[in-house]
Amino acid sequence: MSSATITALPRELLQAIPMWLDGRDAYHFQSASRAILQSVNLAVVVNENDGFSWYDCNDARHLWTTIDPAFPLCRTHSILFTCKYKDQGWGNRKGFIHIAESIFEDDEEGETQIKMGNIIYSSPRAEHHWMDLRFEFQPDDGKRYSLWYQVGGGGGHTLHVASVSLKTLIYGSH
């Protein structure tokens, strides 16, 4: 199908095509022609951080941060999380990074607590050397997400995370 043929499709159909593509392909799809760009109108919002280290916690999963969308989730195509991570460099390997649905509950003092819901991604176990981590997902409308970490107990365990990036691909206004 040539770009001249695809641009003849109704605007609603052109806007629906990226739903079936990952973020990179959706972004490239809109670049095929000016008509597609004007119909799809995707933009990237970037949130980056240098890194973190956590020491000898326990085997439990701990809240790192919520993934707060810059825009309503209904306007979000996909979220791409990337980082580098490793453990302490010797001994047993116990560290993980998780992305999960967030459950918000008020405690007895009226403080909002964030609990881990369904895990949508778990990293491979951290190695003794830096590893690249990349995970992309399309958020469900009405759901919120959070990042969790797991260091490992038993003494001397560390999880190092660097070059953290959250890229949100959003639909612009039409």
Short mmCIF file of N, CA and C in Angstrom, two decimals, residues 40-170:
data_model
loop_
_atom_site.label_atom_id
_atom_site.label_comp_id
_atom_site.label_asym_id
_atom_site.label_seq_id
_atom_site.Cartn_x
_atom_site.Cartn_y
_atom_site.Cartn_z
N VAL A 40 -2.52 11.62 13.24
CA VAL A 40 -2.08 10.86 14.41
C VAL A 40 -1.59 11.79 15.51
N ASN A 41 -0.67 12.72 15.20
CA ASN A 41 -0.23 13.77 16.10
C ASN A 41 0.30 13.23 17.44
N LEU A 42 1.35 12.40 17.39
CA LEU A 42 1.98 11.87 18.60
C LEU A 42 3.15 12.75 19.03
N ALA A 43 3.39 12.82 20.33
CA ALA A 43 4.52 13.56 20.89
C ALA A 43 5.13 12.72 22.01
N VAL A 44 6.40 12.98 22.32
CA VAL A 44 7.11 12.24 23.37
C VAL A 44 7.35 13.17 24.56
N VAL A 45 7.01 12.69 25.76
CA VAL A 45 7.31 13.40 27.00
C VAL A 45 8.34 12.56 27.74
N VAL A 46 9.48 13.18 28.10
CA VAL A 46 10.60 12.44 28.70
C VAL A 46 10.80 12.87 30.15
N ASN A 47 10.99 11.86 31.02
CA ASN A 47 11.32 12.09 32.43
C ASN A 47 12.55 11.24 32.71
N GLU A 48 13.69 11.90 33.05
CA GLU A 48 14.94 11.17 33.26
C GLU A 48 15.51 11.46 34.63
N ASN A 49 16.31 10.48 35.13
CA ASN A 49 16.96 10.60 36.42
C ASN A 49 18.30 9.90 36.36
N ASP A 50 19.28 10.40 37.11
CA ASP A 50 20.62 9.81 37.08
C ASP A 50 20.66 8.40 37.64
N GLY A 51 20.03 8.15 38.79
CA GLY A 51 20.05 6.80 39.32
C GLY A 51 19.84 6.74 40.82
N PHE A 52 19.81 5.50 41.32
CA PHE A 52 19.53 5.22 42.72
C PHE A 52 20.30 3.98 43.14
N SER A 53 20.50 3.82 44.45
CA SER A 53 21.05 2.60 45.02
C SER A 53 20.27 2.27 46.28
N TRP A 54 19.94 0.99 46.45
CA TRP A 54 19.25 0.52 47.65
C TRP A 54 20.09 -0.58 48.25
N TYR A 55 20.16 -0.62 49.59
CA TYR A 55 21.03 -1.54 50.29
C TYR A 55 20.27 -2.49 51.18
N ASP A 56 20.69 -3.75 51.18
CA ASP A 56 20.34 -4.79 52.14
C ASP A 56 18.98 -4.62 52.80
N CYS A 57 17.96 -4.53 52.01
CA CYS A 57 16.61 -4.43 52.58
C CYS A 57 16.19 -5.81 53.07
N ASN A 58 15.35 -6.44 52.34
CA ASN A 58 14.88 -7.79 52.61
C ASN A 58 14.37 -8.34 51.28
N ASP A 59 13.71 -9.45 51.32
CA ASP A 59 13.24 -10.05 50.08
C ASP A 59 11.92 -9.45 49.58
N ALA A 60 11.37 -8.49 50.32
CA ALA A 60 10.09 -7.88 49.94
C ALA A 60 10.26 -6.92 48.77
N ARG A 61 9.16 -6.63 48.10
CA ARG A 61 9.14 -5.61 47.04
C ARG A 61 8.82 -4.26 47.69
N HIS A 62 9.56 -3.23 47.29
CA HIS A 62 9.40 -1.90 47.88
C HIS A 62 9.02 -0.90 46.79
N LEU A 63 8.14 0.04 47.14
CA LEU A 63 7.73 1.08 46.20
C LEU A 63 8.91 1.98 45.90
N TRP A 64 9.18 2.18 44.63
CA TRP A 64 10.22 3.11 44.19
C TRP A 64 9.56 4.44 43.89
N THR A 65 8.62 4.45 42.92
CA THR A 65 7.92 5.68 42.56
C THR A 65 6.68 5.33 41.75
N THR A 66 5.75 6.25 41.74
CA THR A 66 4.59 6.07 40.86
C THR A 66 4.95 6.60 39.48
N ILE A 67 4.33 6.03 38.48
CA ILE A 67 4.48 6.52 37.11
C ILE A 67 3.31 7.46 36.89
N ASP A 68 3.54 8.72 37.19
CA ASP A 68 2.48 9.71 37.08
C ASP A 68 2.44 10.24 35.66
N PRO A 69 1.37 9.97 34.95
CA PRO A 69 1.30 10.46 33.58
C PRO A 69 1.22 11.98 33.54
N ALA A 70 1.93 12.55 32.58
CA ALA A 70 1.87 14.00 32.41
C ALA A 70 0.53 14.43 31.84
N PHE A 71 -0.16 13.47 31.25
CA PHE A 71 -1.44 13.73 30.60
C PHE A 71 -2.40 12.60 30.97
N PRO A 72 -3.69 12.78 30.78
CA PRO A 72 -4.63 11.70 31.09
C PRO A 72 -4.24 10.43 30.32
N LEU A 73 -4.39 9.29 30.98
CA LEU A 73 -4.01 8.02 30.34
C LEU A 73 -4.75 7.78 29.03
N CYS A 74 -5.94 8.34 28.89
CA CYS A 74 -6.69 8.15 27.65
C CYS A 74 -5.97 8.78 26.47
N ARG A 75 -5.03 9.71 26.73
CA ARG A 75 -4.25 10.32 25.66
C ARG A 75 -2.88 9.68 25.52
N THR A 76 -2.59 8.64 26.30
CA THR A 76 -1.29 7.99 26.29
C THR A 76 -1.30 6.79 25.36
N HIS A 77 -0.37 6.77 24.41
CA HIS A 77 -0.21 5.62 23.53
C HIS A 77 0.57 4.53 24.24
N SER A 78 1.76 4.88 24.77
CA SER A 78 2.59 3.88 25.42
C SER A 78 3.59 4.57 26.34
N ILE A 79 4.16 3.77 27.25
CA ILE A 79 5.18 4.24 28.17
C ILE A 79 6.38 3.31 28.02
N LEU A 80 7.55 3.92 27.84
CA LEU A 80 8.79 3.16 27.69
C LEU A 80 9.68 3.45 28.90
N PHE A 81 10.04 2.40 29.64
CA PHE A 81 10.94 2.51 30.79
C PHE A 81 12.27 1.90 30.40
N THR A 82 13.36 2.66 30.57
CA THR A 82 14.70 2.13 30.32
C THR A 82 15.61 2.52 31.48
N CYS A 83 16.60 1.69 31.74
CA CYS A 83 17.62 1.99 32.74
C CYS A 83 18.76 0.99 32.58
N LYS A 84 19.80 1.19 33.38
CA LYS A 84 20.86 0.22 33.55
C LYS A 84 20.77 -0.21 35.01
N TYR A 85 21.05 -1.49 35.29
CA TYR A 85 20.97 -1.95 36.67
C TYR A 85 21.95 -3.08 36.91
N LYS A 86 22.33 -3.24 38.19
CA LYS A 86 23.22 -4.33 38.59
C LYS A 86 23.10 -4.52 40.10
N ASP A 87 23.65 -5.64 40.58
CA ASP A 87 23.65 -5.88 42.02
C ASP A 87 24.99 -5.43 42.60
N GLN A 88 25.36 -5.94 43.76
CA GLN A 88 26.56 -5.50 44.47
C GLN A 88 27.86 -5.97 43.83
N GLY A 89 27.80 -6.89 42.87
CA GLY A 89 29.00 -7.30 42.14
C GLY A 89 29.65 -8.58 42.64
N TRP A 90 29.07 -9.23 43.63
CA TRP A 90 29.63 -10.48 44.16
C TRP A 90 28.51 -11.23 44.89
N GLY A 91 28.70 -12.49 45.14
CA GLY A 91 27.76 -13.28 45.93
C GLY A 91 26.47 -13.58 45.20
N ASN A 92 25.43 -13.87 45.97
CA ASN A 92 24.13 -14.22 45.41
C ASN A 92 23.50 -13.01 44.72
N ARG A 93 22.76 -13.30 43.67
CA ARG A 93 22.05 -12.26 42.92
C ARG A 93 20.57 -12.33 43.32
N LYS A 94 20.02 -11.24 43.85
CA LYS A 94 18.64 -11.25 44.32
C LYS A 94 17.80 -10.06 43.84
N GLY A 95 18.40 -9.09 43.14
CA GLY A 95 17.70 -7.85 42.81
C GLY A 95 16.81 -7.94 41.59
N PHE A 96 15.66 -7.25 41.65
CA PHE A 96 14.71 -7.16 40.55
C PHE A 96 14.12 -5.75 40.51
N ILE A 97 13.59 -5.39 39.35
CA ILE A 97 12.77 -4.19 39.18
C ILE A 97 11.43 -4.65 38.63
N HIS A 98 10.34 -4.10 39.15
CA HIS A 98 9.00 -4.49 38.72
C HIS A 98 8.20 -3.25 38.31
N ILE A 99 7.30 -3.42 37.36
CA ILE A 99 6.29 -2.42 37.05
C ILE A 99 4.95 -3.08 37.34
N ALA A 100 4.13 -2.39 38.13
CA ALA A 100 2.87 -2.98 38.56
C ALA A 100 1.75 -1.95 38.53
N GLU A 101 0.53 -2.45 38.49
CA GLU A 101 -0.62 -1.58 38.66
C GLU A 101 -0.60 -1.07 40.10
N SER A 102 -1.01 0.16 40.29
CA SER A 102 -1.03 0.76 41.63
C SER A 102 -2.43 0.67 42.22
N ILE A 103 -2.47 0.35 43.49
CA ILE A 103 -3.72 0.35 44.25
C ILE A 103 -3.58 1.43 45.32
N PHE A 104 -4.46 2.42 45.31
CA PHE A 104 -4.41 3.51 46.28
C PHE A 104 -5.47 3.26 47.35
N GLU A 105 -5.02 3.21 48.62
CA GLU A 105 -5.93 2.99 49.74
C GLU A 105 -5.60 3.99 50.84
N ASP A 106 -6.63 4.46 51.53
CA ASP A 106 -6.42 5.34 52.68
C ASP A 106 -6.28 4.51 53.94
N ASP A 107 -5.27 4.84 54.77
CA ASP A 107 -5.10 4.13 56.04
C ASP A 107 -5.97 4.78 57.11
N GLU A 108 -5.82 4.34 58.37
CA GLU A 108 -6.66 4.84 59.46
C GLU A 108 -6.47 6.33 59.73
N GLU A 109 -5.27 6.86 59.41
CA GLU A 109 -4.99 8.28 59.62
C GLU A 109 -5.40 9.13 58.43
N GLY A 110 -5.96 8.51 57.41
CA GLY A 110 -6.39 9.25 56.23
C GLY A 110 -5.26 9.47 55.21
N GLU A 111 -4.10 8.86 55.45
CA GLU A 111 -2.97 8.94 54.52
C GLU A 111 -3.18 7.93 53.39
N THR A 112 -2.89 8.36 52.19
CA THR A 112 -3.02 7.45 51.05
C THR A 112 -1.80 6.56 50.96
N GLN A 113 -2.03 5.27 50.93
CA GLN A 113 -0.97 4.27 50.79
C GLN A 113 -1.05 3.67 49.39
N ILE A 114 0.10 3.39 48.81
CA ILE A 114 0.15 2.77 47.49
C ILE A 114 0.57 1.32 47.67
N LYS A 115 -0.26 0.43 47.16
CA LYS A 115 0.04 -0.99 47.25
C LYS A 115 0.25 -1.54 45.84
N MET A 116 0.99 -2.64 45.79
CA MET A 116 1.28 -3.26 44.51
C MET A 116 0.08 -4.09 44.05
N GLY A 117 -0.38 -3.79 42.84
CA GLY A 117 -1.43 -4.59 42.21
C GLY A 117 -0.79 -5.64 41.31
N ASN A 118 -1.44 -5.94 40.21
CA ASN A 118 -0.91 -6.91 39.25
C ASN A 118 0.42 -6.46 38.70
N ILE A 119 1.40 -7.35 38.72
CA ILE A 119 2.70 -7.05 38.14
C ILE A 119 2.58 -7.22 36.63
N ILE A 120 2.94 -6.17 35.88
CA ILE A 120 2.88 -6.28 34.42
C ILE A 120 4.25 -6.56 33.82
N TYR A 121 5.31 -6.36 34.63
CA TYR A 121 6.66 -6.66 34.15
C TYR A 121 7.59 -6.87 35.34
N SER A 122 8.44 -7.89 35.25
CA SER A 122 9.53 -8.11 36.20
C SER A 122 10.80 -8.26 35.40
N SER A 123 11.83 -7.55 35.81
CA SER A 123 13.12 -7.62 35.12
C SER A 123 13.76 -8.99 35.35
N PRO A 124 14.73 -9.33 34.52
CA PRO A 124 15.56 -10.48 34.87
C PRO A 124 16.32 -10.16 36.16
N ARG A 125 16.75 -11.18 36.87
CA ARG A 125 17.52 -10.98 38.10
C ARG A 125 18.77 -10.15 37.79
N ALA A 126 19.08 -9.19 38.64
CA ALA A 126 20.24 -8.32 38.43
C ALA A 126 21.52 -9.14 38.40
N GLU A 127 22.38 -8.81 37.47
CA GLU A 127 23.68 -9.47 37.34
C GLU A 127 24.73 -8.71 38.15
N HIS A 128 25.97 -9.23 38.15
CA HIS A 128 27.08 -8.57 38.84
C HIS A 128 27.66 -7.42 38.01
N HIS A 129 27.20 -7.25 36.79
CA HIS A 129 27.67 -6.18 35.90
C HIS A 129 26.45 -5.39 35.40
N TRP A 130 26.69 -4.19 34.88
CA TRP A 130 25.59 -3.35 34.39
C TRP A 130 24.87 -4.05 33.25
N MET A 131 23.55 -4.02 33.31
CA MET A 131 22.70 -4.58 32.25
C MET A 131 21.72 -3.50 31.80
N ASP A 132 21.37 -3.52 30.51
CA ASP A 132 20.36 -2.62 29.99
C ASP A 132 18.99 -3.24 30.20
N LEU A 133 18.03 -2.42 30.61
CA LEU A 133 16.66 -2.86 30.79
C LEU A 133 15.76 -1.96 29.96
N ARG A 134 14.84 -2.57 29.21
CA ARG A 134 13.91 -1.82 28.36
C ARG A 134 12.57 -2.53 28.41
N PHE A 135 11.54 -1.78 28.78
CA PHE A 135 10.19 -2.35 28.79
C PHE A 135 9.20 -1.28 28.35
N GLU A 136 8.37 -1.63 27.38
CA GLU A 136 7.35 -0.72 26.88
C GLU A 136 5.98 -1.36 27.09
N PHE A 137 5.01 -0.54 27.51
CA PHE A 137 3.66 -1.06 27.67
C PHE A 137 2.64 0.02 27.32
N GLN A 138 1.45 -0.44 26.99
CA GLN A 138 0.33 0.46 26.72
C GLN A 138 -0.58 0.44 27.94
N PRO A 139 -0.66 1.57 28.66
CA PRO A 139 -1.46 1.59 29.88
C PRO A 139 -2.95 1.45 29.59
N ASP A 140 -3.64 0.78 30.49
CA ASP A 140 -5.08 0.64 30.38
C ASP A 140 -5.74 1.90 30.92
N ASP A 141 -6.81 2.34 30.28
CA ASP A 141 -7.55 3.52 30.75
C ASP A 141 -7.99 3.29 32.19
N GLY A 142 -7.83 4.31 33.01
CA GLY A 142 -8.30 4.25 34.39
C GLY A 142 -7.34 3.57 35.35
N LYS A 143 -6.23 3.00 34.87
CA LYS A 143 -5.28 2.35 35.76
C LYS A 143 -4.05 3.21 35.92
N ARG A 144 -3.45 3.13 37.11
CA ARG A 144 -2.20 3.84 37.41
C ARG A 144 -1.13 2.79 37.64
N TYR A 145 0.11 3.18 37.47
CA TYR A 145 1.22 2.23 37.55
C TYR A 145 2.32 2.77 38.44
N SER A 146 3.18 1.86 38.92
CA SER A 146 4.29 2.25 39.77
C SER A 146 5.48 1.32 39.53
N LEU A 147 6.65 1.85 39.90
CA LEU A 147 7.90 1.08 39.83
C LEU A 147 8.22 0.56 41.23
N TRP A 148 8.65 -0.69 41.30
CA TRP A 148 9.00 -1.33 42.56
C TRP A 148 10.39 -1.94 42.42
N TYR A 149 11.09 -2.08 43.53
CA TYR A 149 12.40 -2.73 43.51
C TYR A 149 12.45 -3.80 44.59
N GLN A 150 13.33 -4.75 44.38
CA GLN A 150 13.53 -5.86 45.30
C GLN A 150 15.04 -6.07 45.39
N VAL A 151 15.62 -5.85 46.59
CA VAL A 151 17.07 -5.95 46.76
C VAL A 151 17.47 -7.35 47.16
N GLY A 152 16.81 -7.90 48.14
CA GLY A 152 17.17 -9.22 48.67
C GLY A 152 17.75 -9.08 50.06
N GLY A 153 17.43 -10.02 50.89
CA GLY A 153 17.90 -9.99 52.27
C GLY A 153 19.06 -10.96 52.47
N GLY A 154 19.54 -11.01 53.70
CA GLY A 154 20.59 -11.95 54.03
C GLY A 154 21.95 -11.32 54.20
N GLY A 155 22.06 -10.04 54.01
CA GLY A 155 23.32 -9.36 54.26
C GLY A 155 24.11 -9.01 53.02
N GLY A 156 24.46 -7.73 52.91
CA GLY A 156 25.36 -7.27 51.87
C GLY A 156 24.78 -7.04 50.49
N HIS A 157 23.49 -7.18 50.32
CA HIS A 157 22.90 -7.03 48.99
C HIS A 157 22.64 -5.57 48.65
N THR A 158 22.87 -5.23 47.38
CA THR A 158 22.67 -3.87 46.88
C THR A 158 22.06 -3.96 45.49
N LEU A 159 21.20 -3.02 45.17
CA LEU A 159 20.69 -2.88 43.81
C LEU A 159 20.99 -1.46 43.35
N HIS A 160 21.77 -1.35 42.27
CA HIS A 160 22.13 -0.05 41.70
C HIS A 160 21.35 0.14 40.41
N VAL A 161 20.78 1.32 40.24
CA VAL A 161 20.03 1.65 39.02
C VAL A 161 20.54 2.99 38.51
N ALA A 162 20.83 3.07 37.20
CA ALA A 162 21.36 4.29 36.60
C ALA A 162 20.67 4.58 35.28
N SER A 163 20.86 5.80 34.79
CA SER A 163 20.33 6.22 33.48
C SER A 163 18.85 5.89 33.33
N VAL A 164 18.07 6.28 34.32
CA VAL A 164 16.63 5.98 34.34
C VAL A 164 15.89 6.92 33.40
N SER A 165 15.02 6.36 32.56
CA SER A 165 14.24 7.17 31.63
C SER A 165 12.84 6.59 31.50
N LEU A 166 11.86 7.47 31.62
CA LEU A 166 10.46 7.14 31.33
C LEU A 166 10.03 8.03 30.17
N LYS A 167 9.70 7.42 29.05
CA LYS A 167 9.25 8.18 27.89
C LYS A 167 7.79 7.83 27.65
N THR A 168 6.95 8.86 27.63
CA THR A 168 5.53 8.67 27.42
C THR A 168 5.17 9.20 26.04
N LEU A 169 4.61 8.35 25.21
CA LEU A 169 4.16 8.73 23.88
C LEU A 169 2.69 9.09 23.98
N ILE A 170 2.37 10.35 23.71
CA ILE A 170 1.01 10.83 23.90
C ILE A 170 0.41 11.29 22.56
#
